[in-house]
Amino acid sequence: MKRVTINDIARELNITAATVSRALSDHPEISSGTKKIVKETALRLDYSPNKVASSLRSGKTNIIGVIIPTAEHIFFGSVIHGISNAASKNGYEVLIYQSNESEQFEKKGIDAFINARVDGILASIAKDTKDFSHFSYVKEKNIPIAFFDRFNDNLGISSVCIDDYRGAFLAVETLVNEGYNRIAYISGPLHIKTFSERVRGYKDALEHYNLDSDPELIYPGDISIESGRKAIKKFFKLDNKPDAVCAVEDFTALGALKELKEMGVNVPEEFGVIGFCNDLFGEHISPSLSTVDQQTVAMGEEAFDLINKLINNEPANQRVHKKVLEPLIIIRESSKRT
Amino acid sequence: MKRVTINDIARELNITAATVSRALSDHPEISSGTKKIVKETALRLDYSPNKVASSLRSGKTNIIGVIIPTAEHIFFGSVIHGISNAASKNGYEVLIYQSNESEQFEKKGIDAFINARVDGILASIAKDTKDFSHFSYVKEKNIPIAFFDRFNDNLGISSVCIDDYRGAFLAVETLVNEGYNRIAYISGPLHIKTFSERVRGYKDALEHYNLDSDPELIYPGDISIESGRKAIKKFFKLDNKPDAVCAVEDFTALGALKELKEMGVNVPEEFGVIGFCNDLFGEHISPSLSTVDQQTVAMGEEAFDLINKLINNEPANQRVHKKVLEPLIIIRESSKRT
DNA sequence: CTGTTAGCGCCTTCAT
DNA sequence: ATGAAGGCGCTAACAG
């Protein structure tokens, strides 16, 4: 179980470990002959470089820590996919930590990453997080950090997200174009910028199209099928009922669809529905779900790009960067009255 | 950016680093007074233990490397969820590597993990992997390794999976009970044990119920919506057409459903369909998809348990372990004729 | 072109 | 109960 080190190679060849190290990393001042024999011997002895030692020495681990709320949602899986592949291409590994949507675990994750001396941290904020000091702390320590999707603008931390405002605006616009004119909104937790931006987009779109903007038409949900169902139930108790709804994400929209179906309301004829996220299932349900695509893989790649640049630049002259990806409207059956 | 070390704490208190180290790890021979002041100082100086140094010294990283084919499939996300949470509870972190279903990347992942000196490796084999020597290599190096879901029995490596044989058997049985009697199968790549076991279960179920076992009724697919569509097209060109089909996984089943719908074949009245995996969308499509649940989170937890035990035991007296979880039949509309 | 030396931060004997 | 010293494996500075 004893592993081969550069010392073993050095002993074998009667040279020093330093030479071996240099030969293996193709140092220009090493003769090609030495390089050749060192590499051959390394292969023969089945040497594998100890990155832990190398990291201790160099101060770099080549590891990016990624905090996601949960791996059970394909949205994050898909972003991870993007991050991971971009990281691989650039010689980085990816350490994953799940916050399970809890602030406490999120803090633990940050701690774990700091102790592991990751070169940078990418995070998507948990639903339950109200206090953001752990993120500020990372920043103060000059450890590169950036947010993806769920971010907070007040911390001076860069982020990648899609233009949530515009996504919601486009969603409303899509419904308006189909002739719906009393449009409700089912929201997520508003202390997360991502979600409050969507509400803002919704409101502005209503105003832009001179439609009623009624506080009763905004349901404060929590990102779940159940929240979609509850919202519909509530909306249909109103005197002045809506004839369409935008949901903060697809599962919420799915809940709405299911409730509407049980209530015997025809979608899209009597009532329009549009989601957000472009989750896989939306294409395959009936009626298929119109939605806003979030460019998840691209988001992952951009997130890596952001952190990669933060890692390789002087922390001094870095300003906060905000990458905003364009949302893509996907029109399917649930919003298509015509 | 210079980080605080135990030496800084030692200097501050006029004691030695050794004492600080011991105090921080609650060594029994350190006075409680010293412990107290050391911990206070650590907190005050904002000390964070350097795991890289500690790993180099101890030879343990407390990191589990996990190789998945892709994070874009919720099945793996869900298993990761299970692994990750179990790992967290036991003081481990999780490093993720995506093979993207390619043998070459899989080998790279193994290399990266070995170099990173992970304490153990969990892997689910890529579709394209034909040569398994990289796994044997890990085993020969006495690095703990175990498979989950997609495994190979010939390498002497432990694994967790569900009872694929039984899952497929139950799927056929479910169709038989509904009165279908010419049942086809859409398979995945057969060099992966997981998939060949399902075919075996299918065949044995047919035999057990005295149904025709026709080679033409087994379509060699590749795990994709397209493969489901192609299989149906092919089946419907046969003289003696099937009246039901089991698919190797849900997306394949989805493809089958879509093709059947386009062909105007009624499911489940004229034709029964059952999938495998219990992917999220199955519940929400129309007709909803009957399927076999694979207990993904439990699988993740068991996988961690397996590797955890491998890590903590003497490699000498370890024998190959095979954990088999019970599949769960989920009966929905697509298989329910009655 | 290669060797010598030293140290990254931590932990673990051995000594006191 | 604490100190002293060495080393995990690698690399960079300095020397020759």
XYZ file of C-alpha atoms (C1' of nucleotides) in Angstrom:
708
model
C 0.000 0.000 0.000
C 3.084 2.207 0.293
C 2.963 4.556 -2.619
C 5.745 5.463 -4.996
C 7.090 8.992 -4.594
C 9.528 11.091 -6.539
C 12.143 9.982 -4.018
C 11.745 6.385 -5.099
C 12.270 7.416 -8.686
C 15.279 9.505 -7.685
C 16.856 6.634 -5.774
C 16.268 4.280 -8.665
C 18.120 6.623 -11.016
C 20.723 7.997 -8.659
C 19.571 11.561 -9.079
C 17.762 13.897 -6.676
C 14.094 14.337 -6.066
C 14.296 17.910 -7.285
C 15.460 16.757 -10.681
C 12.699 14.221 -10.852
C 10.157 16.859 -9.950
C 11.482 19.169 -12.614
C 11.699 16.449 -15.225
C 8.117 15.421 -14.603
C 6.866 18.947 -14.972
C 8.898 19.539 -18.128
C 11.119 22.189 -16.665
C 13.099 23.835 -19.525
C 16.480 23.403 -17.841
C 16.314 19.630 -17.682
C 17.949 17.608 -20.442
C 15.634 15.669 -22.657
C 17.550 12.517 -21.832
C 16.839 12.885 -18.135
C 13.243 13.745 -18.798
C 12.857 10.615 -20.868
C 14.341 8.233 -18.356
C 12.522 9.852 -15.460
C 9.195 9.568 -17.193
C 9.879 5.986 -18.155
C 10.813 5.115 -14.631
C 7.753 6.897 -13.289
C 5.612 4.800 -15.574
C 7.460 1.616 -14.717
C 7.169 2.169 -10.989
C 3.551 3.188 -11.419
C 4.090 6.580 -9.895
C 1.139 8.869 -9.303
C 1.794 12.438 -8.221
C 0.492 13.303 -4.789
C -1.694 16.329 -5.314
C -2.144 16.776 -1.613
C 1.548 17.392 -1.117
C 1.700 19.504 -4.205
C -1.253 21.559 -2.991
C 0.296 22.103 0.396
C 3.443 23.345 -1.221
C 1.868 25.450 -3.934
C -1.079 26.721 -1.947
C -3.384 25.709 -4.782
C -5.682 22.705 -4.729
C -7.223 23.059 -8.160
C -10.523 22.318 -6.578
C -13.678 24.386 -6.935
C -16.239 24.010 -4.183
C -19.833 24.160 -5.347
C -22.760 24.622 -2.997
C -26.130 23.652 -4.350
C -29.450 23.574 -2.536
C -30.122 20.005 -3.650
C -28.930 17.513 -6.217
C -32.443 16.175 -6.467
C -33.509 18.966 -8.760
C -32.432 18.552 -12.354
C -31.853 22.293 -12.657
C -28.861 22.086 -10.363
C -27.709 18.815 -11.850
C -27.647 20.497 -15.184
C -25.688 23.502 -13.913
C -23.244 21.141 -12.217
C -22.872 19.443 -15.560
C -21.832 22.751 -17.086
C -19.506 23.696 -14.241
C -17.968 20.259 -14.082
C -17.144 19.970 -17.735
C -15.691 23.460 -17.918
C -13.672 22.727 -14.793
C -12.323 19.466 -16.204
C -11.125 21.202 -19.301
C -9.176 23.641 -17.167
C -7.609 21.164 -14.804
C -9.987 21.683 -11.907
C -11.975 19.206 -9.884
C -15.357 19.911 -8.382
C -16.307 19.354 -4.762
C -20.053 19.332 -4.192
C -21.870 20.323 -1.049
C -25.625 20.212 -0.602
C -27.192 22.807 1.648
C -30.535 21.036 1.570
C -31.997 24.523 1.396
C -30.832 25.208 4.948
C -28.789 28.165 6.111
C -27.052 26.088 8.728
C -25.782 23.505 6.253
C -24.780 26.264 3.908
C -22.504 27.675 6.581
C -21.086 24.222 7.210
C -20.393 23.858 3.525
C -18.519 27.137 3.443
C -16.468 26.026 6.437
C -15.674 22.700 4.885
C -14.549 24.389 1.684
C -12.353 26.878 3.499
C -10.720 24.104 5.475
C -10.242 22.084 2.328
C -8.529 25.147 0.855
C -10.551 25.062 -2.348
C -9.337 27.619 -4.856
C -12.784 29.100 -5.248
C -16.400 28.705 -4.252
C -19.527 28.767 -6.376
C -22.833 28.907 -4.577
C -26.540 29.058 -5.182
C -28.225 30.394 -2.081
C -30.543 28.183 -0.010
C -34.208 29.079 0.228
C -34.014 29.394 3.987
C -30.975 31.631 4.139
C -31.777 34.952 5.753
C -28.344 35.875 7.034
C -25.612 36.146 4.439
C -22.614 36.819 6.641
C -20.931 33.536 5.763
C -20.691 34.704 2.181
C -19.312 38.094 3.158
C -16.837 36.277 5.366
C -15.509 34.301 2.411
C -15.165 37.490 0.462
C -13.312 39.231 3.279
C -10.894 36.346 3.393
C -10.194 37.062 -0.245
C -11.309 33.628 -1.259
C -12.787 33.807 -4.746
C -16.524 33.339 -4.623
C -19.373 33.802 -7.056
C -23.071 33.029 -7.117
C -25.050 31.281 -9.765
C -28.808 31.501 -10.226
C -29.733 32.375 -6.657
C -27.684 35.394 -5.714
C -27.677 38.421 -3.481
C -26.697 41.796 -4.797
C -25.788 43.456 -1.532
C -22.627 41.539 -0.784
C -20.382 42.749 -3.540
C -20.126 39.237 -4.915
C -20.227 38.464 -8.626
C -22.941 36.296 -10.065
C -24.306 34.575 -13.116
C -27.991 34.305 -13.606
C -30.444 34.686 -16.341
C -32.332 37.921 -16.726
C -35.121 36.893 -14.399
C -36.873 40.208 -14.812
C -36.982 39.789 -18.543
C -37.934 36.126 -18.297
C -41.019 36.972 -16.273
C -41.782 39.915 -18.513
C -41.650 37.675 -21.568
C -43.829 35.094 -19.856
C -46.530 37.676 -19.215
C -46.137 39.026 -22.706
C -46.644 35.550 -24.122
C -49.915 35.249 -22.229
C -51.032 38.709 -23.264
C -50.386 37.901 -26.892
C -52.678 34.916 -26.558
C -55.458 37.152 -25.320
C -55.362 36.472 -21.593
C -55.905 39.695 -19.699
C -56.111 39.017 -16.010
C -52.851 37.425 -15.157
C -51.828 36.141 -11.736
C -48.413 35.226 -10.371
C -47.265 32.445 -8.054
C -44.022 33.510 -6.462
C -41.131 32.005 -4.507
C -39.422 33.420 -1.394
C -38.878 37.093 -2.093
C -35.679 37.583 -0.095
C -33.945 35.737 -2.904
C -33.228 38.269 -5.587
C -33.817 35.772 -8.365
C -37.426 35.457 -7.329
C -38.138 39.076 -6.496
C -36.799 40.059 -9.913
C -39.334 37.791 -11.525
C -42.131 39.461 -9.639
C -40.817 42.830 -10.754
C -40.809 41.665 -14.362
C -44.352 40.424 -13.958
C -45.551 43.710 -12.510
C -43.851 45.842 -15.116
C -45.242 43.722 -17.914
C -48.745 44.201 -16.569
C -48.201 47.906 -16.416
C -46.691 47.974 -19.864
C -49.789 46.295 -21.260
C -52.191 48.344 -19.140
C -53.484 45.337 -17.258
C -54.766 45.248 -13.700
C -52.073 44.833 -11.131
C -53.898 43.445 -8.156
C -51.953 42.427 -5.011
C -54.408 39.579 -4.562
C -53.154 38.118 -7.794
C -49.694 37.556 -6.373
C -49.475 34.389 -4.339
C -46.486 34.042 -2.011
C -45.498 30.420 -2.567
C -42.477 28.326 -1.715
C -41.458 26.476 -4.859
C -43.411 23.258 -4.734
C -46.232 21.442 -6.448
C -48.345 22.090 -3.388
C -47.761 25.809 -3.567
C -49.106 25.791 -7.135
C -52.246 23.976 -6.066
C -52.871 26.283 -3.138
C -52.419 29.349 -5.268
C -55.027 28.193 -7.775
C -57.461 27.375 -4.992
C -56.997 30.839 -3.606
C -57.288 32.570 -6.955
C -60.565 30.853 -7.716
C -62.090 32.123 -4.516
C -61.591 35.705 -5.626
C -64.514 37.731 -6.925
C -62.498 38.809 -9.899
C -60.706 35.652 -10.970
C -57.633 35.582 -13.163
C -57.654 33.862 -16.530
C -53.964 32.950 -16.587
C -51.014 32.486 -14.307
C -47.242 32.701 -14.409
C -45.419 30.464 -11.962
C -42.012 31.056 -10.435
C -40.860 27.635 -11.626
C -42.148 24.536 -13.361
C -43.111 22.403 -10.385
C -45.246 25.209 -9.076
C -46.798 25.473 -12.533
C -47.343 21.726 -12.514
C -49.218 21.988 -9.221
C -51.374 24.692 -10.765
C -52.079 22.515 -13.812
C -53.063 19.565 -11.648
C -55.390 21.630 -9.508
C -56.969 23.188 -12.592
C -57.507 19.769 -14.102
C -59.204 18.551 -10.931
C -61.380 21.638 -10.890
C -62.407 20.949 -14.466
C -60.882 24.143 -15.806
C -59.660 23.780 -19.377
C -56.052 24.694 -20.062
C -55.276 26.578 -22.246
C -58.794 27.397 -23.502
C -60.165 28.847 -20.278
C -56.957 29.448 -18.434
C -53.330 29.937 -19.460
C -50.329 28.633 -17.554
C -46.668 29.307 -17.992
C -43.793 28.073 -15.858
C -40.123 28.902 -15.438
C -37.085 26.649 -15.656
C -37.792 24.376 -18.592
C -37.612 21.292 -16.486
C -37.576 18.048 -18.434
C -41.068 16.925 -17.593
C -42.749 20.027 -19.046
C -42.438 18.832 -22.590
C -44.043 15.522 -21.823
C -47.039 16.333 -19.673
C -50.460 17.079 -21.008
C -51.063 19.865 -21.777
C -47.366 20.408 -22.326
C -46.059 23.284 -20.266
C -44.954 26.594 -21.727
C -41.989 27.877 -19.818
C -38.868 29.999 -19.684
C -35.586 28.238 -20.352
C -32.726 29.192 -18.071
C -29.769 27.991 -20.091
C -28.535 25.829 -17.264
C -25.478 24.326 -18.892
C -24.390 27.714 -20.200
C -24.930 29.089 -16.718
C -22.611 26.448 -15.298
C -19.959 27.227 -17.857
C -20.228 30.950 -17.211
C -20.070 30.348 -13.490
C -16.850 28.440 -13.896
C -15.498 31.130 -16.145
C -16.258 33.742 -13.524
C -14.582 31.893 -10.687
C -11.665 30.930 -12.895
C -11.008 34.579 -13.651
C -11.374 35.516 -10.007
C -8.833 32.869 -9.104
C -6.293 34.019 -11.618
C -6.540 37.778 -11.133
C -5.280 40.088 -8.451
C -8.052 40.411 -5.895
C -7.220 44.111 -5.622
C -8.512 45.410 -8.906
C -11.542 43.208 -9.146
C -14.938 44.704 -9.396
C -18.218 42.963 -9.038
C -19.295 41.281 -12.200
C -22.814 40.389 -13.109
C -23.340 38.030 -15.972
C -26.850 37.930 -17.229
C -27.975 35.270 -19.653
C -30.941 35.748 -21.916
C -33.994 33.710 -20.977
C -35.642 31.747 -23.743
C -39.389 31.510 -24.017
C -40.585 28.003 -24.826
C -44.131 28.084 -26.038
C -46.021 24.830 -25.671
C -49.661 23.942 -25.210
C -50.449 25.371 -21.791
C -50.327 28.962 -22.973
C -51.503 28.612 -26.541
C -55.116 29.604 -26.850
C -55.097 30.252 -30.567
C -4.215 36.709 2.420
C -1.664 34.973 4.660
C -3.591 32.469 6.647
C -3.425 31.826 10.348
C -1.748 28.556 11.355
C -1.281 26.738 14.603
C 2.150 28.367 14.784
C 0.569 31.796 14.928
C -1.588 30.672 17.791
C 1.418 29.126 19.500
C 3.475 32.295 19.172
C 0.613 34.378 20.498
C 0.414 32.232 23.608
C 4.073 31.395 24.088
C 3.494 27.706 23.791
C 4.430 25.236 21.065
C 2.512 24.277 17.964
C 2.326 20.727 19.231
C 0.375 21.862 22.246
C -1.946 23.908 20.090
C -2.529 20.956 17.820
C -3.309 18.750 20.777
C -5.514 21.326 22.449
C -7.554 21.811 19.302
C -8.133 18.106 18.930
C -9.047 17.689 22.593
C -6.135 15.511 23.443
C -6.733 14.046 26.957
C -3.318 15.054 28.302
C -3.828 18.765 27.780
C -5.074 20.829 30.693
C -8.524 22.281 30.305
C -7.134 25.746 30.913
C -4.787 25.480 27.947
C -7.517 24.047 25.801
C -9.762 26.944 26.660
C -7.270 29.671 25.891
C -6.086 27.956 22.717
C -9.597 27.640 21.402
C -10.379 31.215 22.271
C -7.271 32.424 20.523
C -8.033 30.258 17.497
C -11.419 31.891 17.287
C -10.036 35.370 17.834
C -7.380 34.992 15.164
C -9.931 33.405 12.850
C -7.955 30.235 12.504
C -9.141 27.578 10.090
C -7.410 24.212 10.089
C -5.597 23.402 6.882
C -6.988 20.075 5.781
C -4.466 19.817 3.005
C -1.596 19.771 5.470
C -3.491 17.493 7.771
C -4.236 15.134 4.885
C -0.629 15.037 3.816
C 0.404 14.175 7.307
C -2.314 11.638 8.029
C -2.581 10.139 4.574
C -6.346 10.613 4.745
C -8.251 13.264 2.814
C -11.759 12.461 4.015
C -12.860 12.841 0.461
C -14.891 10.312 -1.512
C -14.582 10.493 -5.277
C -17.782 9.746 -7.148
C -17.890 9.029 -10.856
C -21.251 9.418 -12.514
C -22.090 9.144 -16.194
C -23.867 12.502 -16.167
C -25.356 14.957 -13.712
C -28.045 15.779 -16.229
C -30.023 12.721 -15.312
C -32.048 13.054 -12.146
C -31.345 9.419 -11.273
C -27.713 10.208 -10.596
C -28.542 13.505 -8.951
C -30.728 11.628 -6.582
C -28.073 9.020 -5.784
C -25.549 11.822 -5.256
C -28.026 13.329 -2.852
C -28.000 10.115 -0.851
C -24.227 9.682 -0.973
C -23.594 13.316 -0.166
C -25.805 13.485 2.865
C -24.479 10.241 4.297
C -20.943 11.452 3.655
C -21.587 14.782 5.379
C -22.848 13.014 8.459
C -19.635 11.043 8.628
C -17.222 13.863 8.045
C -16.546 13.196 4.390
C -16.711 15.483 1.402
C -17.712 14.398 -2.080
C -15.731 15.046 -5.225
C -17.773 14.553 -8.385
C -16.482 13.521 -11.764
C -18.643 13.128 -14.846
C -17.614 10.506 -17.356
C -20.139 11.767 -19.879
C -20.702 8.101 -20.636
C -17.220 7.831 -22.098
C -14.581 5.283 -21.182
C -11.806 7.762 -21.785
C -13.179 10.333 -19.353
C -13.860 7.592 -16.874
C -10.184 6.697 -16.894
C -9.282 10.344 -16.481
C -11.620 10.567 -13.512
C -9.975 7.589 -11.866
C -6.572 9.159 -12.407
C -7.683 12.475 -10.986
C -9.073 10.752 -7.929
C -5.942 8.718 -7.348
C -3.792 11.822 -7.628
C -6.108 13.688 -5.298
C -5.651 10.812 -2.857
C -9.354 10.399 -2.227
C -10.046 7.884 0.504
C -12.372 5.899 -1.692
C -14.057 5.830 -5.066
C -17.682 5.187 -5.946
C -18.489 4.693 -9.578
C -21.353 3.964 -11.900
C -19.968 2.615 -15.146
C -20.261 4.601 -18.384
C -22.369 3.217 -21.203
C -19.411 3.177 -23.561
C -16.982 1.413 -21.268
C -15.826 -1.880 -22.722
C -12.498 -2.211 -20.979
C -12.572 -2.263 -17.210
C -8.885 -2.343 -16.414
C -8.915 1.087 -14.784
C -11.240 -0.269 -12.144
C -9.116 -3.362 -11.568
C -6.131 -1.071 -11.325
C -7.731 0.875 -8.497
C -8.483 -2.342 -6.741
C -4.939 -3.621 -7.139
C -3.673 -0.417 -5.612
C -5.820 -1.266 -2.612
C -7.793 1.903 -2.975
C -11.307 1.282 -1.725
C -13.741 1.217 -4.607
C -17.341 0.197 -5.063
C -19.923 0.413 -7.798
C -23.454 1.683 -7.598
C -26.223 0.913 -10.055
C -24.063 0.133 -13.078
C -21.573 -2.481 -12.011
C -19.470 -5.318 -13.304
C -19.295 -8.601 -11.473
C -16.039 -9.890 -12.882
C -13.697 -7.494 -11.166
C -14.086 -8.543 -7.579
C -15.462 -5.134 -6.694
C -18.379 -4.620 -4.350
C -21.552 -2.974 -5.524
C -24.954 -1.662 -4.586
C -27.771 -1.953 -7.004
C -31.359 -2.860 -6.956
C -32.386 -6.349 -7.873
C -32.623 -5.595 -11.561
C -33.579 -9.145 -12.377
C -36.482 -8.975 -9.998
C -37.460 -5.489 -11.104
C -37.858 -6.630 -14.686
C -39.579 -9.810 -13.562
C -42.091 -7.779 -11.581
C -42.621 -5.431 -14.500
C -43.534 -8.337 -16.770
C -45.680 -9.838 -14.055
C -47.557 -6.579 -13.712
C -48.340 -6.627 -17.431
C -49.332 -10.281 -17.344
C -51.724 -9.619 -14.503
C -53.396 -6.985 -16.610
C -53.957 -9.506 -19.374
C -51.238 -8.574 -21.820
C -49.706 -11.692 -23.273
C -47.220 -10.837 -25.941
C -44.691 -8.722 -24.180
C -41.668 -7.082 -25.781
C -38.556 -5.606 -24.215
C -36.486 -2.541 -25.082
C -33.032 -3.030 -23.662
C -29.914 -0.982 -22.912
C -26.284 -1.942 -23.635
C -25.903 -5.541 -22.527
C -22.281 -5.418 -21.470
C -23.489 -3.540 -18.428
C -24.643 -6.108 -15.950
C -27.463 -3.914 -14.688
C -29.099 -4.043 -18.089
C -28.402 -7.653 -18.919
C -29.914 -8.654 -15.590
C -33.112 -6.887 -16.547
C -33.286 -8.844 -19.771
C -32.762 -12.026 -17.829
C -35.617 -11.108 -15.498
C -37.816 -10.382 -18.472
C -37.048 -13.725 -20.118
C -37.548 -15.722 -16.967
C -40.847 -14.011 -16.280
C -42.065 -14.913 -19.751
C -41.051 -18.495 -19.192
C -42.621 -18.569 -15.770
C -45.916 -17.458 -17.252
C -45.615 -19.678 -20.308
C -45.502 -16.797 -22.727
C -43.708 -16.665 -26.048
C -40.092 -15.672 -25.793
C -39.300 -14.406 -29.231
C -35.832 -12.896 -29.937
C -37.516 -10.416 -32.247
C -39.316 -8.987 -29.250
C -36.080 -7.840 -27.662
C -34.888 -4.539 -29.068
C -31.246 -3.632 -28.421
C -31.528 0.075 -27.545
C -29.246 2.612 -26.016
C -31.189 4.383 -23.302
C -32.832 7.293 -25.035
C -36.207 8.573 -26.116
C -35.221 7.818 -29.679
C -34.447 4.220 -28.881
C -37.979 3.829 -27.500
C -39.502 5.232 -30.663
C -37.400 3.038 -32.930
C -38.239 -0.052 -30.953
C -41.970 0.543 -31.303
C -41.620 1.159 -35.033
C -39.781 -2.098 -35.378
C -42.214 -4.072 -33.241
C -45.155 -2.883 -35.292
C -43.608 -4.168 -38.471
C -43.560 -7.708 -37.123
C -46.129 -10.233 -38.296
C -46.880 -11.171 -34.777
C -46.969 -7.844 -32.922
C -46.589 -7.479 -29.178
C -49.361 -5.983 -27.061
C -47.135 -4.557 -24.349
C -43.582 -3.532 -23.711
C -41.152 -3.214 -20.813
C -38.475 -0.572 -21.244
C -35.047 -0.575 -19.694
C -35.656 2.895 -18.256
C -38.231 5.670 -18.255
C -36.976 7.826 -21.104
C -36.989 4.834 -23.375
C -40.534 4.132 -22.207
C -41.415 7.754 -22.875
C -40.167 7.430 -26.434
C -42.309 4.350 -26.825
C -45.352 6.196 -25.474
C -44.834 9.097 -27.837
C -44.456 6.857 -30.848
C -47.555 4.884 -29.880
C -49.546 8.079 -29.498
C -48.460 9.249 -32.949
C -49.400 5.885 -34.391
C -52.828 6.184 -32.821
C -52.379 3.167 -30.575
C -54.272 3.474 -27.312
C -52.300 3.052 -24.107
C -53.145 1.165 -21.963
C -56.237 -0.234 -23.670
C -54.534 -1.662 -26.744
C -50.981 -1.650 -25.569
C -49.309 -1.690 -22.153
C -46.124 0.161 -21.276
C -43.939 -0.007 -18.220
C -40.660 1.773 -17.581
C -37.838 1.497 -15.097
C -36.318 4.141 -12.829
C -39.302 6.109 -11.562
C -38.063 9.327 -13.019
C -39.979 12.402 -11.911
C -41.805 13.077 -15.128
C -43.508 9.659 -15.222
C -46.128 10.646 -12.698
C -47.098 13.734 -14.623
C -47.338 12.642 -18.240
C -50.463 11.322 -19.837
C -51.008 8.458 -19.600
C -48.922 8.396 -16.445
C -46.114 5.882 -16.657
C -45.986 2.686 -14.648
C -42.456 1.984 -13.640
C -40.007 0.338 -11.274
C -38.610 2.496 -8.510
C -34.913 2.107 -7.852
C -34.650 3.608 -4.394
C -32.071 6.096 -5.494
C -31.489 7.917 -2.239
C -31.249 4.646 -0.340
C -28.830 3.426 -2.988
C -26.655 6.464 -2.391
C -26.692 5.910 1.335
C -25.842 2.250 0.947
C -23.064 3.106 -1.473
C -21.540 5.424 1.055
C -21.928 2.811 3.739
C -20.105 0.296 1.576
C -17.168 2.548 0.812
C -17.028 3.767 4.378
C -16.629 0.208 5.588
C -14.037 -0.530 2.946
C -12.082 2.504 4.052
C -12.117 1.547 7.690
C -11.368 -2.145 7.408
C -8.261 -4.106 6.726
C -8.094 -4.657 2.975
C -6.816 -8.162 3.672
C -9.918 -9.833 4.992
C -12.401 -8.087 2.768
C -14.582 -10.064 0.504
C -16.704 -8.800 -2.291
C -19.994 -7.514 -1.087
C -23.115 -7.190 -3.124
C -25.915 -5.119 -1.734
C -29.174 -5.611 -3.481
C -32.094 -3.304 -2.862
C -35.648 -4.351 -3.524
C -37.226 -2.703 -6.548
C -40.661 -1.197 -6.053
C -43.350 -1.530 -8.673
C -45.234 1.715 -9.234
C -48.446 1.041 -11.067
C -49.895 4.001 -12.921
C -52.061 4.385 -15.988
C -49.818 3.092 -18.770
C -50.085 -0.526 -17.651
C -53.547 -0.588 -16.159
C -55.982 -2.094 -18.590
C -58.651 -2.980 -16.083
C 21.942 21.080 -16.360
C 21.607 19.207 -11.590
C 22.209 19.130 -6.414
C 21.301 21.173 -1.752
C 18.380 23.010 1.376
C 14.432 24.458 3.237
C 9.613 24.803 4.200
C 4.281 24.524 3.075
C 1.005 23.124 8.064
C 0.118 19.541 10.716
C 0.681 15.573 13.786
C 3.066 12.069 16.367
C 6.687 9.912 18.698
C 9.968 10.645 22.339
C 11.597 13.135 25.914
C 11.073 15.899 30.095
C 1.053 18.506 31.037
C 4.091 20.387 27.574
C 8.297 20.823 24.479
C 11.477 19.316 20.764
C 12.152 17.254 16.505
C 11.146 14.973 12.432
C 8.643 13.960 8.352
C 4.288 13.397 5.108
C 5.651 14.569 -0.686
C 6.577 18.123 -3.352
C 8.715 22.386 -5.187
C 11.263 26.729 -5.348
C 15.382 29.402 -4.266
C 19.953 29.264 -4.430
C 24.228 27.221 -5.562
C 27.406 25.143 -8.330
